[in-house]
Amino acid sequence: MNRRTTLSDVIYYTFVIAFSFLMLYPILWMFGTSFKPETEVFSNAASLIPMDWDWLNYPEGWDGFGGVGFDVFFRNSLFVTGSVVIGSLLSCSIVAYGFARINFRFRKLLFACLISTVLLPIQIILVPQYLLFEQLNWVNTFYPLIVPHFLGGTPFFIFLLIQFIRGIPRELDEAAIIDGCSRFGVFWRIVLPLLKPALVTVAIFAFMWSWDDFLTPLIYLNSVEVQTVSLGLRNFMDAKAGTSWGPLLAMSSLSLLPQFILFLFFQRYLVEGIATTGIK
Amino acid sequence: MKTSETLTEKEITPEFVEKERKRRNLRESLTGYAMISPWLLGFFGLIIGPMIYSFILSFTDYDMLSAPQWTGFSNYVELFTNDPRFIQSLQATFTFVVIAIPLKLAFSLFLALLFNTGRKGSGIFTTIYYVPSIIGGSVAISVVWRQMFGRDGAVNTILDAWGLDTISFFGNSSAAMSILVILIVWQFGAPMIIFLAGLRQIPDDLYEAASVDGAGIVRKFIKVTIPMLTPIIFFNLVMETINGFMTFTQAFLITGGGPRDSTLFYAVYLYEVAFEFLNMGYASAMAWILLVIIGAFTLLIFKSSTFWVHYD
């Protein structure tokens, strides 16, 4: 069918493109300004492209402050985020299989508990969890950031995987069991390989959220050597805002780089993951 | 041990079958519990246990230096009768949620409808519009907001260039609230994608039937699209409202709750009470009030949903 009006197309594309620019402006502005010399941050504030390029903002920012550089923060963040991704994949997939396929007692009740925690505000457990981890001497360690994720800490992931497993034909499980496979064997050899697309979605969300997390590091990581990028950047901001916007924005840009790379390669999984949350 | 396959016919009595069935059920149950054990441990150890502890703490005075002192309801009484900052934090949070969430949903629905018209390139544009949802909560974006809305920042430069008055975004209560609202509305990509997925599930024959009945675009929108989309609107409303109540990072970093506590969101005040004033009992009471507020809001949306959410 041919479109009768091209006028509506013109309006549509003009609006959608102009709006894209508006949506991306803060991000482009951040990248652009990270290359501006300090004087230009204000004299040429709104522009996206620097008049003079100052590449030195990056090495200057990388050195951090007080003797601790961003290499430390990035190393910490990569370690924490990597562990969170592994923990989420392992714990959430096996728990999801248990809920989706095995008829144990009180399953319905426990499933209701699981669903109710999806909506539980984190503030309710912030204080008592802190007191617990403090008793365990876990303050200033990565444990409070990592351990909950090895214990199915994001119920949304379990829910996502349960939905996915329900779409895998049960006959596959049953055939394998008749062939003498144990339940764990079925999970490991049959279901896990089929779960790959859903696991990619979980891994990406886990990475994005853990990398971004600010509140947990803020509470638990006081000494500067263990701080993550988000927390390091905040302290860098407190130290440098108003004096060195260039290096500050350079490090801001750099802190988003892993997320941008991941988004570029896996945006389909993210979009589909988000879309399924509302539909099912 | 004999298994059922090696038994002779005589030995398979009804009692035996029953016993065997029970044994299998028990084994199945144990396997199930073994598999969900990581979550069970987390659920009881990191959620239920701490929640009970926090409930008890909310009736005490606890500064982490000496043992908790039982004080009955005094934390709750103090909060509502003698803590203007608490009342202010409630007011700021409600204002924020009531303005930002409907705006965010309106934007996301409007753009989802636009992208559902089947024109080329909608995939690229939805992806672009989704980017802010991914990074909007980061410290980096808070840094950007602080500079862009600063006294001599990008926004004031543009206003000045257009001959408009510059605005002191961090010195003016409603301006400070506005920049946080803008930041949240900017992240409308995630609900937009959910709306778009919902729109694509509406069967074409409904629209065709409406066309046969002589319905125009507006009528189709009101009579088909909106009713079919209500479950999704409902879902987005619940999720976004709950997230709105918990907004922390942006207010904490960009406005720091100011000026004069005008953007002192609930989560920011709770953080201050707990981790800056080390007033753990008082903070626990605040956490429980937040749970009740969020629960009440969710219940309200759920209850009202029977009047406006249409399920097949």
Coordinates of C-alpha atoms in Angstrom, one line a residue:
Chain A
M1 CA 0.0 0.0 0.0
N2 CA 1.4 3.4 -1.0
R3 CA 1.3 6.2 1.5
R4 CA -1.1 8.9 0.4
T5 CA 0.5 11.7 2.4
T6 CA 4.2 12.3 2.5
L7 CA 3.6 15.4 4.6
S8 CA 2.9 13.4 7.7
D9 CA 6.1 11.4 7.1
V10 CA 8.1 14.7 6.9
I11 CA 6.6 15.9 10.2
Y12 CA 7.2 12.5 11.8
Y13 CA 10.8 12.2 10.8
T14 CA 11.6 15.9 11.6
F15 CA 10.2 15.5 15.1
V16 CA 11.7 12.1 15.8
I17 CA 15.2 13.2 14.6
A18 CA 15.1 16.5 16.4
F19 CA 13.9 14.8 19.6
S20 CA 16.7 12.2 19.3
F21 CA 19.2 15.1 19.3
L22 CA 17.5 16.5 22.4
M23 CA 17.6 13.1 24.1
L24 CA 21.3 12.6 23.3
Y25 CA 22.4 16.2 23.9
P26 CA 23.5 15.7 27.6
I27 CA 25.5 12.6 26.6
L28 CA 27.1 14.2 23.6
W29 CA 27.7 17.3 25.6
M30 CA 29.5 15.3 28.2
F31 CA 31.8 13.7 25.6
G32 CA 32.4 17.0 23.9
T33 CA 33.1 19.0 27.0
S34 CA 35.5 16.3 28.3
F35 CA 37.9 17.5 25.6
K36 CA 37.5 21.2 26.3
P37 CA 40.2 23.2 28.1
E38 CA 39.0 24.6 31.5
T39 CA 38.4 28.1 30.3
E40 CA 36.2 26.9 27.4
V41 CA 34.0 24.8 29.7
F42 CA 32.3 28.1 30.6
S43 CA 33.1 30.4 27.7
N44 CA 31.8 27.9 25.2
A45 CA 29.5 26.0 27.6
A46 CA 26.6 24.9 25.4
S47 CA 28.6 23.8 22.4
L48 CA 29.2 20.1 21.7
I49 CA 32.5 20.5 19.9
P50 CA 35.5 22.1 21.6
M51 CA 37.3 25.0 19.8
D52 CA 40.6 23.8 21.2
W53 CA 41.0 20.1 21.9
D54 CA 42.5 19.3 25.2
W55 CA 43.4 15.6 25.3
L56 CA 45.2 16.0 28.6
N57 CA 41.9 16.0 30.6
Y58 CA 41.9 12.2 30.3
P59 CA 45.4 11.5 31.8
E60 CA 44.9 14.2 34.4
G61 CA 41.5 12.7 35.5
W62 CA 42.9 9.2 35.4
D63 CA 45.4 10.1 38.1
G64 CA 42.5 10.8 40.4
F65 CA 43.1 12.6 43.6
G66 CA 44.9 12.0 46.9
G67 CA 47.3 9.5 45.3
V68 CA 44.6 7.0 44.2
G69 CA 43.9 6.9 40.5
F70 CA 41.0 5.6 38.4
D71 CA 42.9 2.5 37.6
V72 CA 42.2 1.4 41.2
F73 CA 38.5 2.2 40.9
F74 CA 38.1 0.5 37.5
R75 CA 39.9 -2.6 38.8
N76 CA 37.5 -2.7 41.8
S77 CA 34.4 -2.1 39.7
L78 CA 35.4 -4.8 37.2
F79 CA 36.0 -7.3 40.0
V80 CA 32.7 -6.5 41.7
T81 CA 30.7 -6.4 38.6
G82 CA 32.2 -9.6 37.2
S83 CA 31.5 -11.4 40.5
V84 CA 27.9 -10.1 40.5
V85 CA 27.3 -11.3 37.0
I86 CA 28.7 -14.8 37.7
G87 CA 26.8 -15.0 41.0
S88 CA 23.5 -14.0 39.4
L89 CA 23.9 -16.4 36.5
L90 CA 24.7 -19.4 38.7
S91 CA 22.2 -18.8 41.5
C92 CA 19.2 -17.4 39.5
S93 CA 19.3 -20.1 36.9
I94 CA 19.3 -23.1 39.3
V95 CA 16.7 -21.5 41.5
A96 CA 14.5 -20.7 38.4
Y97 CA 14.8 -24.3 37.3
G98 CA 13.7 -25.5 40.7
F99 CA 10.7 -23.3 40.7
A100 CA 9.7 -23.9 37.1
R101 CA 10.0 -27.7 37.0
I102 CA 10.0 -29.4 40.4
N103 CA 6.9 -30.0 42.5
F104 CA 8.2 -29.5 46.0
R105 CA 6.0 -28.7 49.1
F106 CA 5.0 -25.1 49.6
R107 CA 6.1 -24.2 46.1
K108 CA 3.2 -21.9 45.5
L109 CA 3.7 -20.1 48.8
L110 CA 7.4 -19.7 48.2
F111 CA 6.8 -18.5 44.7
A112 CA 4.5 -15.8 46.1
C113 CA 7.3 -14.8 48.4
L114 CA 9.6 -14.5 45.5
I115 CA 7.3 -12.4 43.5
S116 CA 6.5 -10.1 46.5
T117 CA 10.2 -9.3 46.9
V118 CA 10.4 -8.0 43.3
L119 CA 8.6 -4.9 44.5
L120 CA 10.2 -4.7 47.9
P121 CA 11.9 -1.3 48.4
I122 CA 15.6 -1.7 49.2
Q123 CA 15.3 0.9 52.0
I124 CA 13.5 -1.5 54.2
I125 CA 16.6 -3.8 54.5
L126 CA 19.3 -1.2 54.2
V127 CA 19.8 -0.6 58.0
P128 CA 19.5 -4.1 59.3
Q129 CA 21.6 -5.5 56.5
Y130 CA 24.3 -3.0 57.3
L131 CA 24.2 -4.0 60.9
L132 CA 24.5 -7.7 59.9
F133 CA 27.4 -7.1 57.6
E134 CA 29.1 -4.9 60.1
Q135 CA 28.9 -7.7 62.6
L136 CA 30.5 -10.0 60.1
N137 CA 33.3 -7.4 59.6
W138 CA 32.4 -7.0 56.0
V139 CA 32.5 -3.2 55.9
N140 CA 35.2 -2.0 53.5
T141 CA 35.2 -5.4 51.7
F142 CA 33.4 -6.4 48.5
Y143 CA 31.3 -9.1 50.2
P144 CA 28.2 -6.9 50.9
L145 CA 28.2 -6.0 47.1
I146 CA 28.7 -9.5 45.9
V147 CA 27.4 -12.2 48.3
P148 CA 23.7 -11.3 48.0
H149 CA 24.0 -12.0 44.2
F150 CA 25.2 -15.5 44.8
L151 CA 22.0 -16.0 46.9
G152 CA 19.5 -15.0 44.2
G153 CA 19.6 -11.4 45.2
T154 CA 17.7 -10.1 42.2
P155 CA 14.3 -11.8 42.2
F156 CA 13.5 -10.1 38.8
F157 CA 16.2 -12.3 37.2
I158 CA 14.7 -15.5 38.7
F159 CA 11.3 -14.5 37.5
L160 CA 12.7 -13.8 34.0
L161 CA 14.3 -17.2 33.8
I162 CA 11.3 -19.0 35.2
Q163 CA 9.2 -17.5 32.3
F164 CA 11.8 -18.7 29.8
I165 CA 12.1 -22.2 31.2
R166 CA 8.3 -22.6 31.0
G167 CA 8.7 -22.1 27.3
I168 CA 11.0 -25.1 27.0
P169 CA 9.1 -28.3 26.3
R170 CA 8.8 -30.5 29.4
E171 CA 9.2 -33.6 27.2
L172 CA 13.0 -32.8 26.9
D173 CA 13.3 -33.1 30.7
E174 CA 11.3 -36.3 30.9
A175 CA 13.1 -38.0 28.1
A176 CA 16.4 -37.3 29.7
I177 CA 15.2 -38.6 33.1
I178 CA 14.0 -41.8 31.5
D179 CA 17.5 -42.1 30.0
G180 CA 18.8 -42.1 33.6
C181 CA 19.7 -38.4 33.9
S182 CA 19.4 -36.8 37.4
R183 CA 17.5 -33.6 38.0
F184 CA 20.8 -31.7 38.2
G185 CA 22.0 -33.5 35.1
V186 CA 18.8 -32.3 33.2
F187 CA 19.4 -28.8 34.5
W188 CA 23.1 -28.7 33.6
R189 CA 23.0 -30.6 30.2
I190 CA 19.6 -29.9 28.8
V191 CA 18.1 -26.7 30.2
L192 CA 21.1 -24.5 30.7
P193 CA 22.3 -24.7 27.1
L194 CA 18.8 -23.8 25.9
L195 CA 18.6 -21.0 28.4
K196 CA 21.5 -19.1 26.8
P197 CA 19.5 -16.1 25.3
A198 CA 17.9 -15.5 28.7
L199 CA 21.2 -15.9 30.5
V200 CA 22.7 -13.2 28.2
T201 CA 19.9 -10.9 29.1
V202 CA 20.5 -11.6 32.8
A203 CA 24.2 -11.1 32.5
I204 CA 23.8 -7.7 30.8
F205 CA 21.3 -6.4 33.2
A206 CA 23.4 -7.6 36.1
F207 CA 26.4 -5.8 34.7
M208 CA 24.5 -2.6 34.0
W209 CA 23.0 -2.4 37.4
S210 CA 26.0 -3.4 39.4
W211 CA 28.3 -1.1 37.4
D212 CA 25.8 1.8 38.1
D213 CA 25.1 1.0 41.7
F214 CA 25.9 3.9 43.9
L215 CA 24.0 3.4 47.2
T216 CA 25.6 0.1 48.2
P217 CA 29.2 1.2 47.7
L218 CA 28.4 4.5 49.4
I219 CA 27.3 2.7 52.5
Y220 CA 29.9 -0.1 52.6
L221 CA 33.1 1.2 51.0
N222 CA 34.7 4.0 53.1
S223 CA 38.4 3.5 52.4
V224 CA 39.5 4.8 49.1
E225 CA 41.4 1.7 47.9
V226 CA 38.3 -0.4 47.7
Q227 CA 36.0 2.1 46.1
T228 CA 34.2 1.5 42.8
V229 CA 34.1 3.8 39.8
S230 CA 30.7 5.3 40.8
L231 CA 31.9 6.2 44.3
G232 CA 35.3 7.3 43.1
L233 CA 33.7 9.6 40.6
R234 CA 31.5 11.1 43.3
N235 CA 34.4 11.9 45.5
F236 CA 36.3 13.2 42.5
M237 CA 33.4 15.5 41.9
D238 CA 33.4 16.7 45.5
A239 CA 37.1 17.4 45.2
K240 CA 37.2 18.9 41.7
A241 CA 33.7 20.4 40.8
G242 CA 34.1 24.1 40.0
T243 CA 37.9 23.8 39.4
S244 CA 38.5 20.9 37.0
W245 CA 35.4 20.2 35.0
G246 CA 37.4 18.9 32.1
P247 CA 39.1 16.0 33.9
L248 CA 35.8 15.4 35.8
L249 CA 33.8 15.0 32.7
A250 CA 36.6 13.0 31.1
M251 CA 36.3 10.4 33.9
S252 CA 32.5 10.6 33.7
S253 CA 32.6 9.7 30.1
L254 CA 35.1 6.9 30.8
S255 CA 32.9 5.5 33.6
L256 CA 30.0 5.0 31.1
L257 CA 32.2 3.4 28.4
P258 CA 31.7 -0.3 29.5
Q259 CA 28.0 0.3 29.5
F260 CA 28.0 1.9 26.1
I261 CA 30.1 -1.0 24.6
L262 CA 27.8 -3.6 26.1
F263 CA 24.7 -1.7 24.9
L264 CA 26.1 -1.4 21.4
F265 CA 26.6 -5.1 21.1
F266 CA 23.7 -6.4 23.1
Q267 CA 21.0 -3.8 22.8
R268 CA 18.6 -6.4 21.3
Y269 CA 18.7 -8.5 24.5
L270 CA 18.1 -5.4 26.7
V271 CA 15.2 -4.2 24.6
E272 CA 13.6 -7.7 24.5
G273 CA 14.3 -8.2 28.2
I274 CA 12.6 -5.0 29.1
A275 CA 9.7 -5.7 26.8
T276 CA 8.9 -9.1 28.3
T277 CA 8.7 -7.7 31.8
G278 CA 5.4 -6.0 31.1
I279 CA 3.9 -8.5 28.8
K280 CA 4.1 -11.7 31.0
Chain B
M1 CA 17.6 -51.9 47.4
K2 CA 15.1 -53.3 45.0
T3 CA 13.6 -51.0 42.5
S4 CA 10.2 -51.3 41.0
E5 CA 11.5 -52.8 37.8
T6 CA 13.0 -55.8 39.4
L7 CA 10.0 -56.7 41.6
T8 CA 7.8 -59.7 40.9
E9 CA 4.2 -59.1 40.3
K10 CA 3.2 -60.4 43.8
E11 CA 5.3 -57.8 45.6
I12 CA 3.6 -54.8 43.9
T13 CA 0.8 -54.3 46.5
P14 CA -1.2 -51.1 46.8
E15 CA 0.7 -50.3 50.0
F16 CA 4.0 -50.7 48.2
V17 CA 2.9 -48.4 45.4
E18 CA 1.7 -45.8 47.9
K19 CA 5.0 -46.0 49.8
E20 CA 7.0 -45.8 46.6
R21 CA 5.0 -42.7 45.5
K22 CA 5.6 -41.0 48.8
R23 CA 9.2 -41.8 48.7
R24 CA 9.5 -40.3 45.3
N25 CA 7.6 -37.2 46.3
L26 CA 9.9 -36.7 49.2
R27 CA 12.9 -37.1 47.0
E28 CA 11.5 -34.7 44.5
S29 CA 10.8 -32.2 47.2
L30 CA 14.3 -32.5 48.6
T31 CA 15.8 -32.0 45.1
G32 CA 13.5 -28.9 44.7
Y33 CA 14.7 -27.5 48.0
A34 CA 18.3 -28.2 47.2
M35 CA 17.9 -26.3 43.9
I36 CA 16.2 -23.2 45.4
S37 CA 18.4 -23.3 48.5
P38 CA 20.6 -20.2 47.4
W39 CA 17.4 -18.1 47.2
L40 CA 15.9 -19.6 50.4
L41 CA 19.1 -18.7 52.3
G42 CA 19.1 -15.2 50.8
F43 CA 15.3 -14.7 51.4
F44 CA 15.4 -15.7 55.1
G45 CA 19.0 -14.5 55.9
L46 CA 19.1 -11.2 54.0
I47 CA 15.4 -10.2 53.7
I48 CA 13.0 -11.7 56.2
G49 CA 15.5 -11.8 59.1
P50 CA 16.7 -8.3 58.6
M51 CA 13.0 -7.1 58.2
I52 CA 12.1 -8.6 61.5
Y53 CA 15.1 -7.0 63.1
S54 CA 14.4 -3.7 61.6
F55 CA 10.8 -3.8 62.8
I56 CA 12.1 -4.4 66.4
L57 CA 14.7 -1.7 66.0
S58 CA 12.0 0.8 65.0
F59 CA 10.8 0.8 68.6
T60 CA 14.3 1.5 70.0
D61 CA 16.9 4.2 70.2
Y62 CA 20.1 2.8 68.7
D63 CA 23.3 4.7 67.8
M64 CA 25.5 1.6 67.2
L65 CA 27.7 2.7 70.2
S66 CA 25.6 1.4 73.0
A67 CA 22.9 -1.4 73.0
P68 CA 19.5 -0.5 71.6
Q69 CA 17.2 1.2 74.2
W70 CA 13.5 0.2 74.0
T71 CA 11.5 3.4 73.6
G72 CA 8.1 2.1 72.4
F73 CA 6.3 4.2 69.8
S74 CA 8.4 7.3 70.4
N75 CA 10.2 7.2 67.1
Y76 CA 6.9 7.1 65.2
V77 CA 5.4 9.9 67.4
E78 CA 8.5 12.0 67.0
L79 CA 8.5 11.6 63.2
F80 CA 4.9 12.8 62.8
T81 CA 4.7 15.4 65.5
N82 CA 8.2 16.8 66.0
D83 CA 10.2 16.4 62.8
P84 CA 9.6 19.1 60.2
R85 CA 12.3 17.7 58.0
F86 CA 10.5 14.4 57.8
I87 CA 7.2 16.1 56.9
Q88 CA 9.2 18.1 54.3
S89 CA 10.7 14.9 52.9
L90 CA 7.2 13.4 52.5
Q91 CA 6.0 16.5 50.8
A92 CA 9.0 16.7 48.4
T93 CA 8.7 13.0 47.5
F94 CA 5.0 13.2 46.9
T95 CA 5.3 16.3 44.8
F96 CA 8.1 14.7 42.8
V97 CA 6.2 11.4 42.2
V98 CA 2.9 13.1 41.3
I99 CA 4.6 15.3 38.7
A100 CA 7.4 13.1 37.3
I101 CA 5.7 9.7 37.0
P102 CA 2.6 10.8 35.0
L103 CA 4.8 13.0 32.7
K104 CA 7.2 10.1 32.2
L105 CA 4.4 7.7 31.3
A106 CA 2.7 10.2 29.0
F107 CA 5.9 10.7 27.1
S108 CA 6.6 7.0 26.9
L109 CA 3.0 6.3 25.7
F110 CA 3.1 9.1 23.2
L111 CA 6.3 8.0 21.6
A112 CA 5.3 4.3 21.6
L113 CA 2.2 5.3 19.7
L114 CA 4.3 7.3 17.3
F115 CA 6.7 4.3 16.7
N116 CA 3.8 1.9 16.3
T117 CA 2.8 3.7 13.0
G118 CA 5.0 1.2 11.1
R119 CA 7.4 3.8 9.5
K120 CA 10.9 2.8 8.7
G121 CA 13.7 3.3 11.2
S122 CA 11.6 3.0 14.3
G123 CA 14.1 0.4 15.7
I124 CA 17.0 2.8 15.6
F125 CA 15.0 5.6 17.2
T126 CA 13.6 3.4 20.0
T127 CA 17.2 2.3 20.7
I128 CA 18.4 5.9 20.9
Y129 CA 15.5 6.9 23.2
Y130 CA 16.3 3.9 25.4
V131 CA 19.9 5.0 26.1
P132 CA 19.1 7.5 28.9
S133 CA 17.2 4.7 30.7
I134 CA 20.4 2.7 31.0
I135 CA 22.7 5.4 32.2
G136 CA 20.3 7.9 33.8
G137 CA 20.9 6.7 37.3
S138 CA 24.7 6.9 37.1
V139 CA 27.0 9.2 38.9
A140 CA 28.3 10.4 35.6
I141 CA 24.9 11.8 34.5
S142 CA 24.5 13.5 37.9
V143 CA 27.9 15.2 37.2
V144 CA 26.6 16.3 33.8
W145 CA 23.3 17.7 35.3
R146 CA 25.3 19.6 37.9
Q147 CA 27.4 21.3 35.3
M148 CA 24.7 21.8 32.7
F149 CA 22.3 23.4 35.1
G150 CA 25.0 25.3 37.0
R151 CA 25.1 29.1 37.2
D152 CA 27.3 29.4 34.1
G153 CA 26.4 26.0 32.7
A154 CA 25.2 25.0 29.3
V155 CA 21.5 25.6 29.9
N156 CA 21.9 29.1 31.2
T157 CA 24.3 29.9 28.3
I158 CA 21.5 28.8 25.9
L159 CA 18.9 30.8 27.7
D160 CA 21.2 33.8 27.7
A161 CA 21.9 33.5 24.0
W162 CA 18.2 33.5 23.3
G163 CA 17.8 36.7 25.3
L164 CA 16.0 34.9 28.2
D165 CA 16.7 35.4 31.9
T166 CA 19.1 32.9 33.4
I167 CA 17.9 30.7 36.2
S168 CA 19.6 29.8 39.4
F169 CA 18.6 26.1 39.3
F170 CA 20.2 25.2 42.6
G171 CA 19.1 28.3 44.4
N172 CA 15.4 28.1 43.6
S173 CA 13.2 25.4 45.1
S174 CA 10.9 24.8 42.1
A175 CA 13.8 25.0 39.6
A176 CA 15.8 22.4 41.6
M177 CA 12.7 20.1 41.7
S178 CA 12.3 20.7 37.9
I179 CA 15.8 19.5 37.0
L180 CA 15.2 16.3 38.9
V181 CA 11.9 15.8 37.2
I182 CA 13.5 16.4 33.8
L183 CA 16.1 13.8 34.6
I184 CA 13.6 11.2 35.5
V185 CA 11.3 12.0 32.6
W186 CA 14.3 11.8 30.3
Q187 CA 14.5 8.1 31.2
F188 CA 11.2 7.3 29.6
G189 CA 12.7 4.7 27.3
A190 CA 12.1 1.6 29.4
P191 CA 8.3 2.1 29.8
M192 CA 8.1 3.2 26.2
I193 CA 9.5 -0.2 25.1
I194 CA 7.0 -2.0 27.3
F195 CA 4.2 0.1 25.8
L196 CA 5.5 -0.7 22.3
A197 CA 5.5 -4.4 23.0
G198 CA 2.0 -4.1 24.3
L199 CA 0.8 -2.2 21.3
R200 CA 2.2 -4.8 19.0
Q201 CA 0.1 -7.5 20.7
I202 CA -3.2 -5.8 20.0
P203 CA -4.7 -8.0 17.2
D204 CA -5.3 -6.2 13.9
D205 CA -8.8 -7.6 13.5
L206 CA -9.9 -5.4 16.3
Y207 CA -8.9 -2.4 14.3
E208 CA -10.4 -3.8 11.2
A209 CA -13.7 -4.5 13.0
A210 CA -13.7 -0.9 14.3
S211 CA -13.0 0.4 10.7
V212 CA -16.0 -1.6 9.4
D213 CA -18.1 0.0 12.0
G214 CA -16.9 3.4 10.7
A215 CA -14.6 4.4 13.5
G216 CA -11.9 7.0 12.8
I217 CA -8.4 7.2 14.2
V218 CA -9.5 9.0 17.4
R219 CA -12.3 6.6 18.1
K220 CA -10.1 3.6 17.5
F221 CA -7.6 5.0 19.9
I222 CA -10.2 5.5 22.6
K223 CA -12.2 2.4 22.0
V224 CA -9.5 -0.2 21.1
T225 CA -6.0 1.0 21.9
I226 CA -6.5 2.4 25.3
P227 CA -8.7 -0.4 26.7
M228 CA -6.3 -3.1 25.3
L229 CA -3.3 -1.3 26.7
T230 CA -4.7 -0.8 30.3
P231 CA -2.9 -3.8 31.8
I232 CA 0.4 -2.4 30.5
I233 CA -0.4 1.1 31.7
F234 CA -1.2 -0.5 35.1
F235 CA 2.1 -2.4 35.2
N236 CA 4.1 0.7 34.3
L237 CA 2.3 2.9 36.7
V238 CA 3.0 0.5 39.6
M239 CA 6.6 0.0 38.7
E240 CA 7.4 3.6 38.1
T241 CA 5.6 4.8 41.2
I242 CA 7.5 2.5 43.4
N243 CA 10.8 3.4 41.8
G244 CA 9.8 7.1 42.1
F245 CA 9.4 6.8 45.8
M246 CA 12.8 5.3 46.1
T247 CA 14.7 7.9 44.1
F248 CA 18.0 8.5 45.8
T249 CA 21.2 8.9 43.8
Q250 CA 20.1 11.9 41.6
A251 CA 18.7 14.0 44.5
F252 CA 21.6 13.1 46.7
L253 CA 24.3 14.0 44.1
I254 CA 22.7 16.8 42.1
T255 CA 20.8 19.0 44.6
G256 CA 21.9 17.3 47.8
G257 CA 18.4 17.7 49.0
G258 CA 18.5 21.5 48.7
P259 CA 17.9 24.3 48.5
R260 CA 16.4 24.5 52.0
D261 CA 15.4 20.8 51.9
S262 CA 13.1 21.4 48.9
T263 CA 14.3 18.2 47.2
L264 CA 15.0 16.3 50.4
F265 CA 13.5 13.0 49.1
Y266 CA 12.5 10.3 51.5
A267 CA 15.4 8.0 50.6
V268 CA 17.9 10.9 51.0
Y269 CA 16.6 11.8 54.4
L270 CA 16.6 8.1 55.4
Y271 CA 20.2 7.8 54.3
E272 CA 21.2 10.9 56.3
V273 CA 19.4 9.7 59.5
A274 CA 20.9 6.2 59.3
F275 CA 24.4 6.7 57.9
E276 CA 25.3 10.3 58.8
F277 CA 23.5 10.7 62.2
L278 CA 23.8 6.9 63.0
N279 CA 20.3 7.0 64.3
M280 CA 19.4 3.4 63.4
G281 CA 16.2 3.0 65.3
Y282 CA 14.7 6.2 63.9
A283 CA 15.8 5.2 60.4
S284 CA 14.2 1.8 60.8
A285 CA 10.9 3.5 61.8
M286 CA 11.2 5.6 58.6
A287 CA 11.9 2.5 56.5
W288 CA 8.7 0.9 57.8
I289 CA 6.6 4.0 57.1
L290 CA 8.0 4.0 53.6
L291 CA 7.0 0.4 53.2
V292 CA 3.5 1.2 54.4
I293 CA 3.2 4.2 52.0
I294 CA 4.4 2.2 49.0
G295 CA 2.1 -0.7 50.0
A296 CA -0.8 1.7 50.3
F297 CA -0.1 3.3 47.0
T298 CA 0.3 -0.1 45.3
L299 CA -3.0 -1.3 46.9
L300 CA -4.8 1.8 45.8
I301 CA -3.6 1.3 42.2
F302 CA -4.6 -2.4 42.4
K303 CA -8.0 -1.7 43.9
S304 CA -8.8 1.0 41.4
S305 CA -7.6 -1.3 38.6
T306 CA -10.9 -3.2 38.6
F307 CA -12.5 0.0 37.3
W308 CA -10.1 0.8 34.6
V309 CA -7.9 -2.2 33.7
H310 CA -9.4 -4.4 31.1
Y311 CA -8.3 -8.0 31.0
D312 CA -9.4 -10.5 28.3

